[in-house]
Amino acid sequence: MGPHGDGDIEKIESESRRPISTVVFVIAMQAEAQPLVNKFGLSETSDSPLGKGLPWVLYHGLHKDLRIYVVCPGKDAASGMHFFFSLTSINGAGIDSVGTVPASLITFASIQALQPDILINAGTCGAFKVKGANIGDVFLVSDVVFHDRRIPIPMFDLYGVGLRQAFSTPNLLKELNLKIGRLSTGDSLDMSTQDESLIIANDATLKDMEGAAVAYVAELLKVPVIFLKAVTDLIDGDKPTAEEFLQNLAVVTSALEETATKVINFIHGKTLSDL
Amino acid sequence: MGPHGDGDIEKIESESRRPISTVVFVIAMQAEAQPLVNKFGLSETSDSPLGKGLPWVLYHGLHKDLRIYVVCPGKDAASGMHFFFSLTSINGAGIDSVGTVPASLITFASIQALQPDILINAGTCGAFKVKGANIGDVFLVSDVVFHDRRIPIPMFDLYGVGLRQAFSTPNLLKELNLKIGRLSTGDSLDMSTQDESLIIANDATLKDMEGAAVAYVAELLKVPVIFLKAVTDLIDGDKPTAEEFLQNLAVVTSALEETATKVINFIHGKTLSDL
């Protein structure tokens, strides 16, 4: 029942034997993307191939001969209007379009337009200290699930959880000495009792607002995806999530940029199967 | 801060003066779509303009000179594999890709490929009998919100709720004598305590799993959208949601088809501003 024909398998095999040439970073918040954009001297794409009149922001650049793109969902126009006379501690005016719907749209459109060899969903996350996480850790993700898609009908329940593997990168994991864990995704920054039960039932270490949606789209369009998630708040710590998130955002996005840079340097010149 | 330039306004004004020529129905479940597909004798599009190798199902046909498309997210390949040796009471093998992420993707791709004058998100929903709903009622939606995107940071909270108006159709509402109410969307079929608080705080009458995501994408791409939602289960009734949903699905989708047919007949030959 799978969508792979023999042609797909041949395509994947031949692609895994040539060096990776195009990487797309999918990043939800401008504040998470900016350090990486600065580090690699990426430029904002003016006539974006992702479509006209959209809030999406695309950056592009070259690192040696590796094409790097960073795509962000940009600011929400609807809340931006209310926001005009307000202030925020998160850089830039307006509200970043966080969550699964904008993330799935930019993933879809950037795969179609940019044909990347690999996607990297990078961002901040919450994590459990009982699972060994500390503030500022950058995790590689083993696999992803959703914790807010409860559909109590047989088989629909599994669809809702949506377990998917990240692309396996054993050499990258070892070389960069990263922590690894399962990521659980939901559209809320906070965690309801029912979210918590499902996160624990699924044995997740990390909690974010986009990962499993990015994985879903990557699987639909058959593009390998990995996840770099930097811990801004400890879910089982003693501080409120929103406060801890805002307090740690700047420092943690800098740690995320450092790891993403190491990942780019590791990827450069390698094939998918070298990872 | 809005994306509308003068050109957009002129475009919308000139479009609202010519008869509607293309309607796209966005429908999450095959069982919800089938009665409409049968009624209008629509054919499944073989070489789909929405993309290759995707599970999405597109139907097309003509009703007089009105082009009608029905797009469904199709069956989930991942859960389909597990499902192979199982059975379901919902028509066809496999699990329909319900929820906000697949709905937003098919809405995006079908707007891009089919350039509809208007979108209709049709489907089943839960509803509150205290707000005047009965099983089998077909509602027109006034506006939409999300109930499972809790982001307790100022302005992000409003972004999470994502209040959007449906395209205003006062003549359609009056002519078809439909009930009208606010729709609240979330990715779960059941309702957690926190979902319920938000649905009540937002004064919603209806609860579904796609509407607010379809509205989000329609607004991004500046296409008018209306919603027809048929009630399969009473949230404040005495039966479990999943059981009541499965029990009423067939009868209610038939009521949905009847109303959708009336809507198509009403739309035919009219301009957007006639609605």
PDB file of N, CA and C in Angstrom, chain B residues 56-142:
ATOM      1  N   TRP B  56      -3.746  12.481  -1.887  1.00  0.00           N
ATOM      2  CA  TRP B  56      -4.891  13.362  -2.090  1.00  0.00           C
ATOM      3  C   TRP B  56      -5.768  12.888  -3.246  1.00  0.00           C
ATOM      4  N   VAL B  57      -7.081  13.032  -3.067  1.00  0.00           N
ATOM      5  CA  VAL B  57      -8.023  12.610  -4.095  1.00  0.00           C
ATOM      6  C   VAL B  57      -8.765  13.847  -4.597  1.00  0.00           C
ATOM      7  N   LEU B  58      -8.755  14.030  -5.912  1.00  0.00           N
ATOM      8  CA  LEU B  58      -9.428  15.179  -6.513  1.00  0.00           C
ATOM      9  C   LEU B  58     -10.505  14.683  -7.473  1.00  0.00           C
ATOM     10  N   TYR B  59     -11.719  15.213  -7.319  1.00  0.00           N
ATOM     11  CA  TYR B  59     -12.815  14.919  -8.238  1.00  0.00           C
ATOM     12  C   TYR B  59     -13.155  16.202  -8.988  1.00  0.00           C
ATOM     13  N   HIS B  60     -13.612  16.066 -10.222  1.00  0.00           N
ATOM     14  CA  HIS B  60     -13.992  17.257 -10.985  1.00  0.00           C
ATOM     15  C   HIS B  60     -15.225  16.972 -11.829  1.00  0.00           C
ATOM     16  N   GLY B  61     -15.910  18.042 -12.183  1.00  0.00           N
ATOM     17  CA  GLY B  61     -17.076  17.904 -13.053  1.00  0.00           C
ATOM     18  C   GLY B  61     -17.688  19.271 -13.316  1.00  0.00           C
ATOM     19  N   LEU B  62     -18.704  19.277 -14.159  1.00  0.00           N
ATOM     20  CA  LEU B  62     -19.397  20.515 -14.502  1.00  0.00           C
ATOM     21  C   LEU B  62     -20.852  20.404 -14.063  1.00  0.00           C
ATOM     22  N   HIS B  63     -21.388  21.468 -13.471  1.00  0.00           N
ATOM     23  CA  HIS B  63     -22.820  21.551 -13.225  1.00  0.00           C
ATOM     24  C   HIS B  63     -23.291  22.766 -14.020  1.00  0.00           C
ATOM     25  N   LYS B  64     -23.977  22.507 -15.157  1.00  0.00           N
ATOM     26  CA  LYS B  64     -24.219  23.556 -16.146  1.00  0.00           C
ATOM     27  C   LYS B  64     -22.838  24.141 -16.513  1.00  0.00           C
ATOM     28  N   ASP B  65     -22.610  25.436 -16.327  1.00  0.00           N
ATOM     29  CA  ASP B  65     -21.278  25.955 -16.671  1.00  0.00           C
ATOM     30  C   ASP B  65     -20.425  26.239 -15.437  1.00  0.00           C
ATOM     31  N   LEU B  66     -20.807  25.661 -14.306  1.00  0.00           N
ATOM     32  CA  LEU B  66     -20.037  25.860 -13.072  1.00  0.00           C
ATOM     33  C   LEU B  66     -19.071  24.686 -12.878  1.00  0.00           C
ATOM     34  N   ARG B  67     -17.777  25.020 -12.775  1.00  0.00           N
ATOM     35  CA  ARG B  67     -16.782  23.972 -12.532  1.00  0.00           C
ATOM     36  C   ARG B  67     -16.788  23.614 -11.052  1.00  0.00           C
ATOM     37  N   ILE B  68     -16.980  22.318 -10.765  1.00  0.00           N
ATOM     38  CA  ILE B  68     -16.983  21.868  -9.379  1.00  0.00           C
ATOM     39  C   ILE B  68     -15.821  20.909  -9.144  1.00  0.00           C
ATOM     40  N   TYR B  69     -15.046  21.188  -8.104  1.00  0.00           N
ATOM     41  CA  TYR B  69     -13.999  20.259  -7.665  1.00  0.00           C
ATOM     42  C   TYR B  69     -14.295  19.831  -6.228  1.00  0.00           C
ATOM     43  N   VAL B  70     -13.974  18.584  -5.934  1.00  0.00           N
ATOM     44  CA  VAL B  70     -13.988  18.122  -4.547  1.00  0.00           C
ATOM     45  C   VAL B  70     -12.592  17.589  -4.268  1.00  0.00           C
ATOM     46  N   VAL B  71     -11.953  18.116  -3.223  1.00  0.00           N
ATOM     47  CA  VAL B  71     -10.623  17.622  -2.860  1.00  0.00           C
ATOM     48  C   VAL B  71     -10.664  17.021  -1.460  1.00  0.00           C
ATOM     49  N   CYS B  72     -10.082  15.826  -1.338  1.00  0.00           N
ATOM     50  CA  CYS B  72      -9.993  15.117  -0.045  1.00  0.00           C
ATOM     51  C   CYS B  72      -8.529  14.795   0.219  1.00  0.00           C
ATOM     52  N   PRO B  73      -8.136  14.767   1.492  1.00  0.00           N
ATOM     53  CA  PRO B  73      -6.735  14.453   1.797  1.00  0.00           C
ATOM     54  C   PRO B  73      -6.386  12.984   1.564  1.00  0.00           C
ATOM     55  N   GLY B  74      -7.401  12.126   1.406  1.00  0.00           N
ATOM     56  CA  GLY B  74      -7.132  10.718   1.103  1.00  0.00           C
ATOM     57  C   GLY B  74      -6.692   9.924   2.314  1.00  0.00           C
ATOM     58  N   LYS B  75      -6.238   8.706   2.034  1.00  0.00           N
ATOM     59  CA  LYS B  75      -5.927   7.770   3.122  1.00  0.00           C
ATOM     60  C   LYS B  75      -4.495   7.946   3.588  1.00  0.00           C
ATOM     61  N   ASP B  76      -4.283   7.752   4.861  1.00  0.00           N
ATOM     62  CA  ASP B  76      -2.951   7.874   5.445  1.00  0.00           C
ATOM     63  C   ASP B  76      -2.142   6.614   5.158  1.00  0.00           C
ATOM     64  N   ALA B  77      -1.015   6.779   4.473  1.00  0.00           N
ATOM     65  CA  ALA B  77      -0.202   5.622   4.090  1.00  0.00           C
ATOM     66  C   ALA B  77       0.385   4.938   5.315  1.00  0.00           C
ATOM     67  N   ALA B  78       0.839   5.713   6.286  1.00  0.00           N
ATOM     68  CA  ALA B  78       1.498   5.137   7.462  1.00  0.00           C
ATOM     69  C   ALA B  78       0.541   4.255   8.255  1.00  0.00           C
ATOM     70  N   SER B  79      -0.665   4.783   8.587  1.00  0.00           N
ATOM     71  CA  SER B  79      -1.589   3.939   9.347  1.00  0.00           C
ATOM     72  C   SER B  79      -2.228   2.888   8.445  1.00  0.00           C
ATOM     73  N   GLY B  80      -2.267   3.141   7.125  1.00  0.00           N
ATOM     74  CA  GLY B  80      -2.803   2.171   6.171  1.00  0.00           C
ATOM     75  C   GLY B  80      -2.082   0.847   6.232  1.00  0.00           C
ATOM     76  N   MET B  81      -0.782   0.905   6.453  1.00  0.00           N
ATOM     77  CA  MET B  81      -0.004  -0.334   6.507  1.00  0.00           C
ATOM     78  C   MET B  81      -0.444  -1.220   7.659  1.00  0.00           C
ATOM     79  N   HIS B  82      -0.634  -0.603   8.821  1.00  0.00           N
ATOM     80  CA  HIS B  82      -1.115  -1.377   9.968  1.00  0.00           C
ATOM     81  C   HIS B  82      -2.542  -1.846   9.738  1.00  0.00           C
ATOM     82  N   PHE B  83      -3.257  -1.053   8.965  1.00  0.00           N
ATOM     83  CA  PHE B  83      -4.688  -1.230   8.827  1.00  0.00           C
ATOM     84  C   PHE B  83      -5.051  -2.392   7.923  1.00  0.00           C
ATOM     85  N   PHE B  84      -4.070  -2.837   7.161  1.00  0.00           N
ATOM     86  CA  PHE B  84      -4.321  -3.764   6.071  1.00  0.00           C
ATOM     87  C   PHE B  84      -5.120  -4.985   6.510  1.00  0.00           C
ATOM     88  N   PHE B  85      -4.874  -5.471   7.704  1.00  0.00           N
ATOM     89  CA  PHE B  85      -5.558  -6.684   8.152  1.00  0.00           C
ATOM     90  C   PHE B  85      -6.735  -6.378   9.075  1.00  0.00           C
ATOM     91  N   SER B  86      -7.142  -5.146   9.093  1.00  0.00           N
ATOM     92  CA  SER B  86      -8.205  -4.717   9.983  1.00  0.00           C
ATOM     93  C   SER B  86      -9.479  -4.422   9.184  1.00  0.00           C
ATOM     94  N   LEU B  87     -10.515  -4.009   9.875  1.00  0.00           N
ATOM     95  CA  LEU B  87     -11.774  -3.649   9.208  1.00  0.00           C
ATOM     96  C   LEU B  87     -12.265  -2.327   9.763  1.00  0.00           C
ATOM     97  N   THR B  88     -13.105  -1.652   9.010  1.00  0.00           N
ATOM     98  CA  THR B  88     -13.654  -0.401   9.516  1.00  0.00           C
ATOM     99  C   THR B  88     -15.104  -0.234   9.101  1.00  0.00           C
ATOM    100  N   SER B  89     -15.824   0.555   9.872  1.00  0.00           N
ATOM    101  CA  SER B  89     -17.207   0.850   9.498  1.00  0.00           C
ATOM    102  C   SER B  89     -17.279   2.089   8.609  1.00  0.00           C
ATOM    103  N   ILE B  90     -16.130   2.743   8.436  1.00  0.00           N
ATOM    104  CA  ILE B  90     -16.092   3.934   7.585  1.00  0.00           C
ATOM    105  C   ILE B  90     -15.650   3.503   6.193  1.00  0.00           C
ATOM    106  N   ASN B  91     -16.350   3.990   5.161  1.00  0.00           N
ATOM    107  CA  ASN B  91     -16.201   3.341   3.849  1.00  0.00           C
ATOM    108  C   ASN B  91     -14.785   3.400   3.287  1.00  0.00           C
ATOM    109  N   GLY B  92     -14.416   2.312   2.606  1.00  0.00           N
ATOM    110  CA  GLY B  92     -13.097   2.239   1.992  1.00  0.00           C
ATOM    111  C   GLY B  92     -12.062   1.785   2.996  1.00  0.00           C
ATOM    112  N   ALA B  93     -10.980   1.209   2.487  1.00  0.00           N
ATOM    113  CA  ALA B  93      -9.913   0.758   3.378  1.00  0.00           C
ATOM    114  C   ALA B  93      -9.023   1.937   3.724  1.00  0.00           C
ATOM    115  N   GLY B  94      -8.439   1.888   4.894  1.00  0.00           N
ATOM    116  CA  GLY B  94      -7.487   2.928   5.279  1.00  0.00           C
ATOM    117  C   GLY B  94      -8.144   4.026   6.083  1.00  0.00           C
ATOM    118  N   ILE B  95      -7.287   4.881   6.605  1.00  0.00           N
ATOM    119  CA  ILE B  95      -7.691   5.914   7.540  1.00  0.00           C
ATOM    120  C   ILE B  95      -7.675   7.261   6.825  1.00  0.00           C
ATOM    121  N   ASP B  96      -8.804   7.958   6.825  1.00  0.00           N
ATOM    122  CA  ASP B  96      -8.838   9.290   6.234  1.00  0.00           C
ATOM    123  C   ASP B  96      -7.892  10.223   6.988  1.00  0.00           C
ATOM    124  N   SER B  97      -7.190  11.046   6.238  1.00  0.00           N
ATOM    125  CA  SER B  97      -6.228  11.970   6.842  1.00  0.00           C
ATOM    126  C   SER B  97      -6.958  13.211   7.351  1.00  0.00           C
ATOM    127  N   VAL B  98      -7.661  13.046   8.469  1.00  0.00           N
ATOM    128  CA  VAL B  98      -8.447  14.144   9.047  1.00  0.00           C
ATOM    129  C   VAL B  98      -7.525  15.132   9.768  1.00  0.00           C
ATOM    130  N   GLY B  99      -8.083  16.270  10.156  1.00  0.00           N
ATOM    131  CA  GLY B  99      -7.341  17.217  10.978  1.00  0.00           C
ATOM    132  C   GLY B  99      -6.759  18.385  10.199  1.00  0.00           C
ATOM    133  N   THR B 100      -6.145  19.300  10.957  1.00  0.00           N
ATOM    134  CA  THR B 100      -5.772  20.604  10.396  1.00  0.00           C
ATOM    135  C   THR B 100      -4.617  20.564   9.405  1.00  0.00           C
ATOM    136  N   VAL B 101      -3.638  19.686   9.635  1.00  0.00           N
ATOM    137  CA  VAL B 101      -2.451  19.702   8.771  1.00  0.00           C
ATOM    138  C   VAL B 101      -2.771  19.234   7.349  1.00  0.00           C
ATOM    139  N   PRO B 102      -3.371  18.037   7.175  1.00  0.00           N
ATOM    140  CA  PRO B 102      -3.739  17.656   5.799  1.00  0.00           C
ATOM    141  C   PRO B 102      -4.729  18.641   5.169  1.00  0.00           C
ATOM    142  N   ALA B 103      -5.691  19.146   5.949  1.00  0.00           N
ATOM    143  CA  ALA B 103      -6.683  20.075   5.393  1.00  0.00           C
ATOM    144  C   ALA B 103      -6.019  21.352   4.902  1.00  0.00           C
ATOM    145  N   SER B 104      -5.035  21.844   5.654  1.00  0.00           N
ATOM    146  CA  SER B 104      -4.374  23.076   5.219  1.00  0.00           C
ATOM    147  C   SER B 104      -3.549  22.829   3.960  1.00  0.00           C
ATOM    148  N   LEU B 105      -2.932  21.668   3.864  1.00  0.00           N
ATOM    149  CA  LEU B 105      -2.129  21.362   2.668  1.00  0.00           C
ATOM    150  C   LEU B 105      -2.996  21.247   1.412  1.00  0.00           C
ATOM    151  N   ILE B 106      -4.125  20.525   1.505  1.00  0.00           N
ATOM    152  CA  ILE B 106      -4.954  20.385   0.292  1.00  0.00           C
ATOM    153  C   ILE B 106      -5.621  21.708  -0.061  1.00  0.00           C
ATOM    154  N   THR B 107      -5.931  22.517   0.940  1.00  0.00           N
ATOM    155  CA  THR B 107      -6.499  23.833   0.644  1.00  0.00           C
ATOM    156  C   THR B 107      -5.475  24.681  -0.112  1.00  0.00           C
ATOM    157  N   PHE B 108      -4.261  24.700   0.400  1.00  0.00           N
ATOM    158  CA  PHE B 108      -3.181  25.461  -0.237  1.00  0.00           C
ATOM    159  C   PHE B 108      -2.956  25.001  -1.680  1.00  0.00           C
ATOM    160  N   ALA B 109      -2.762  23.692  -1.842  1.00  0.00           N
ATOM    161  CA  ALA B 109      -2.420  23.161  -3.168  1.00  0.00           C
ATOM    162  C   ALA B 109      -3.581  23.333  -4.146  1.00  0.00           C
ATOM    163  N   SER B 110      -4.824  23.191  -3.663  1.00  0.00           N
ATOM    164  CA  SER B 110      -5.917  23.305  -4.628  1.00  0.00           C
ATOM    165  C   SER B 110      -6.209  24.755  -4.987  1.00  0.00           C
ATOM    166  N   ILE B 111      -5.973  25.690  -4.078  1.00  0.00           N
ATOM    167  CA  ILE B 111      -6.095  27.108  -4.470  1.00  0.00           C
ATOM    168  C   ILE B 111      -5.041  27.426  -5.534  1.00  0.00           C
ATOM    169  N   GLN B 112      -3.807  26.999  -5.284  1.00  0.00           N
ATOM    170  CA  GLN B 112      -2.725  27.283  -6.239  1.00  0.00           C
ATOM    171  C   GLN B 112      -3.012  26.684  -7.613  1.00  0.00           C
ATOM    172  N   ALA B 113      -3.512  25.442  -7.637  1.00  0.00           N
ATOM    173  CA  ALA B 113      -3.653  24.730  -8.913  1.00  0.00           C
ATOM    174  C   ALA B 113      -4.969  25.043  -9.615  1.00  0.00           C
ATOM    175  N   LEU B 114      -6.037  25.311  -8.846  1.00  0.00           N
ATOM    176  CA  LEU B 114      -7.374  25.369  -9.454  1.00  0.00           C
ATOM    177  C   LEU B 114      -7.967  26.775  -9.485  1.00  0.00           C
ATOM    178  N   GLN B 115      -7.348  27.712  -8.760  1.00  0.00           N
ATOM    179  CA  GLN B 115      -7.774  29.120  -8.764  1.00  0.00           C
ATOM    180  C   GLN B 115      -9.283  29.294  -8.578  1.00  0.00           C
ATOM    181  N   PRO B 116      -9.842  28.725  -7.520  1.00  0.00           N
ATOM    182  CA  PRO B 116     -11.298  28.821  -7.336  1.00  0.00           C
ATOM    183  C   PRO B 116     -11.744  30.246  -7.013  1.00  0.00           C
ATOM    184  N   ASP B 117     -13.008  30.552  -7.377  1.00  0.00           N
ATOM    185  CA  ASP B 117     -13.610  31.817  -6.961  1.00  0.00           C
ATOM    186  C   ASP B 117     -14.041  31.748  -5.510  1.00  0.00           C
ATOM    187  N   ILE B 118     -14.409  30.542  -5.085  1.00  0.00           N
ATOM    188  CA  ILE B 118     -14.844  30.366  -3.702  1.00  0.00           C
ATOM    189  C   ILE B 118     -14.539  28.940  -3.255  1.00  0.00           C
ATOM    190  N   LEU B 119     -14.201  28.814  -1.984  1.00  0.00           N
ATOM    191  CA  LEU B 119     -13.975  27.500  -1.357  1.00  0.00           C
ATOM    192  C   LEU B 119     -15.176  27.181  -0.479  1.00  0.00           C
ATOM    193  N   ILE B 120     -15.532  25.894  -0.432  1.00  0.00           N
ATOM    194  CA  ILE B 120     -16.540  25.458   0.530  1.00  0.00           C
ATOM    195  C   ILE B 120     -15.940  24.312   1.338  1.00  0.00           C
ATOM    196  N   ASN B 121     -15.731  24.534   2.627  1.00  0.00           N
ATOM    197  CA  ASN B 121     -15.301  23.441   3.490  1.00  0.00           C
ATOM    198  C   ASN B 121     -16.567  22.777   4.035  1.00  0.00           C
ATOM    199  N   ALA B 122     -16.821  21.548   3.565  1.00  0.00           N
ATOM    200  CA  ALA B 122     -18.027  20.834   3.975  1.00  0.00           C
ATOM    201  C   ALA B 122     -17.628  19.610   4.779  1.00  0.00           C
ATOM    202  N   GLY B 123     -18.416  19.307   5.817  1.00  0.00           N
ATOM    203  CA  GLY B 123     -18.094  18.123   6.597  1.00  0.00           C
ATOM    204  C   GLY B 123     -19.010  17.980   7.787  1.00  0.00           C
ATOM    205  N   THR B 124     -18.719  16.977   8.590  1.00  0.00           N
ATOM    206  CA  THR B 124     -19.513  16.746   9.792  1.00  0.00           C
ATOM    207  C   THR B 124     -18.866  17.468  10.969  1.00  0.00           C
ATOM    208  N   CYS B 125     -19.641  17.603  12.030  1.00  0.00           N
ATOM    209  CA  CYS B 125     -19.129  18.284  13.218  1.00  0.00           C
ATOM    210  C   CYS B 125     -19.896  17.836  14.458  1.00  0.00           C
ATOM    211  N   GLY B 126     -19.350  18.179  15.604  1.00  0.00           N
ATOM    212  CA  GLY B 126     -20.087  18.083  16.851  1.00  0.00           C
ATOM    213  C   GLY B 126     -20.752  19.426  17.110  1.00  0.00           C
ATOM    214  N   ALA B 127     -21.780  19.434  17.975  1.00  0.00           N
ATOM    215  CA  ALA B 127     -22.456  20.703  18.262  1.00  0.00           C
ATOM    216  C   ALA B 127     -23.085  20.657  19.648  1.00  0.00           C
ATOM    217  N   PHE B 128     -23.410  21.835  20.155  1.00  0.00           N
ATOM    218  CA  PHE B 128     -24.031  21.951  21.474  1.00  0.00           C
ATOM    219  C   PHE B 128     -25.539  22.080  21.340  1.00  0.00           C
ATOM    220  N   LYS B 129     -26.271  21.184  21.999  1.00  0.00           N
ATOM    221  CA  LYS B 129     -27.731  21.308  21.938  1.00  0.00           C
ATOM    222  C   LYS B 129     -28.211  22.541  22.707  1.00  0.00           C
ATOM    223  N   VAL B 130     -27.472  22.968  23.724  1.00  0.00           N
ATOM    224  CA  VAL B 130     -27.847  24.213  24.416  1.00  0.00           C
ATOM    225  C   VAL B 130     -27.769  25.433  23.503  1.00  0.00           C
ATOM    226  N   LYS B 131     -27.024  25.307  22.406  1.00  0.00           N
ATOM    227  CA  LYS B 131     -26.954  26.411  21.438  1.00  0.00           C
ATOM    228  C   LYS B 131     -27.942  26.181  20.288  1.00  0.00           C
ATOM    229  N   GLY B 132     -28.858  25.230  20.456  1.00  0.00           N
ATOM    230  CA  GLY B 132     -29.928  25.056  19.471  1.00  0.00           C
ATOM    231  C   GLY B 132     -29.655  24.042  18.378  1.00  0.00           C
ATOM    232  N   ALA B 133     -28.612  23.222  18.528  1.00  0.00           N
ATOM    233  CA  ALA B 133     -28.270  22.260  17.477  1.00  0.00           C
ATOM    234  C   ALA B 133     -28.942  20.909  17.699  1.00  0.00           C
ATOM    235  N   ASN B 134     -29.315  20.259  16.592  1.00  0.00           N
ATOM    236  CA  ASN B 134     -29.818  18.885  16.627  1.00  0.00           C
ATOM    237  C   ASN B 134     -29.008  18.016  15.669  1.00  0.00           C
ATOM    238  N   ILE B 135     -29.021  16.709  15.910  1.00  0.00           N
ATOM    239  CA  ILE B 135     -28.377  15.774  14.985  1.00  0.00           C
ATOM    240  C   ILE B 135     -28.990  15.963  13.589  1.00  0.00           C
ATOM    241  N   GLY B 136     -28.144  16.062  12.577  1.00  0.00           N
ATOM    242  CA  GLY B 136     -28.616  16.188  11.200  1.00  0.00           C
ATOM    243  C   GLY B 136     -28.775  17.622  10.714  1.00  0.00           C
ATOM    244  N   ASP B 137     -28.730  18.586  11.623  1.00  0.00           N
ATOM    245  CA  ASP B 137     -28.730  20.000  11.202  1.00  0.00           C
ATOM    246  C   ASP B 137     -27.512  20.291  10.332  1.00  0.00           C
ATOM    247  N   VAL B 138     -27.700  21.105   9.294  1.00  0.00           N
ATOM    248  CA  VAL B 138     -26.547  21.600   8.540  1.00  0.00           C
ATOM    249  C   VAL B 138     -26.418  23.099   8.798  1.00  0.00           C
ATOM    250  N   PHE B 139     -25.312  23.474   9.372  1.00  0.00           N
ATOM    251  CA  PHE B 139     -25.058  24.877   9.725  1.00  0.00           C
ATOM    252  C   PHE B 139     -24.212  25.565   8.659  1.00  0.00           C
ATOM    253  N   LEU B 140     -24.485  26.844   8.467  1.00  0.00           N
ATOM    254  CA  LEU B 140     -23.539  27.738   7.817  1.00  0.00           C
ATOM    255  C   LEU B 140     -22.728  28.349   8.970  1.00  0.00           C
ATOM    256  N   VAL B 141     -21.458  28.592   8.731  1.00  0.00           N
ATOM    257  CA  VAL B 141     -20.581  29.063   9.803  1.00  0.00           C
ATOM    258  C   VAL B 141     -20.392  30.575   9.686  1.00  0.00           C
ATOM    259  N   SER B 142     -20.548  31.279  10.804  1.00  0.00           N
ATOM    260  CA  SER B 142     -20.345  32.733  10.803  1.00  0.00           C
ATOM    261  C   SER B 142     -18.851  33.060  10.860  1.00  0.00           C
TER     262      SER B 142
END
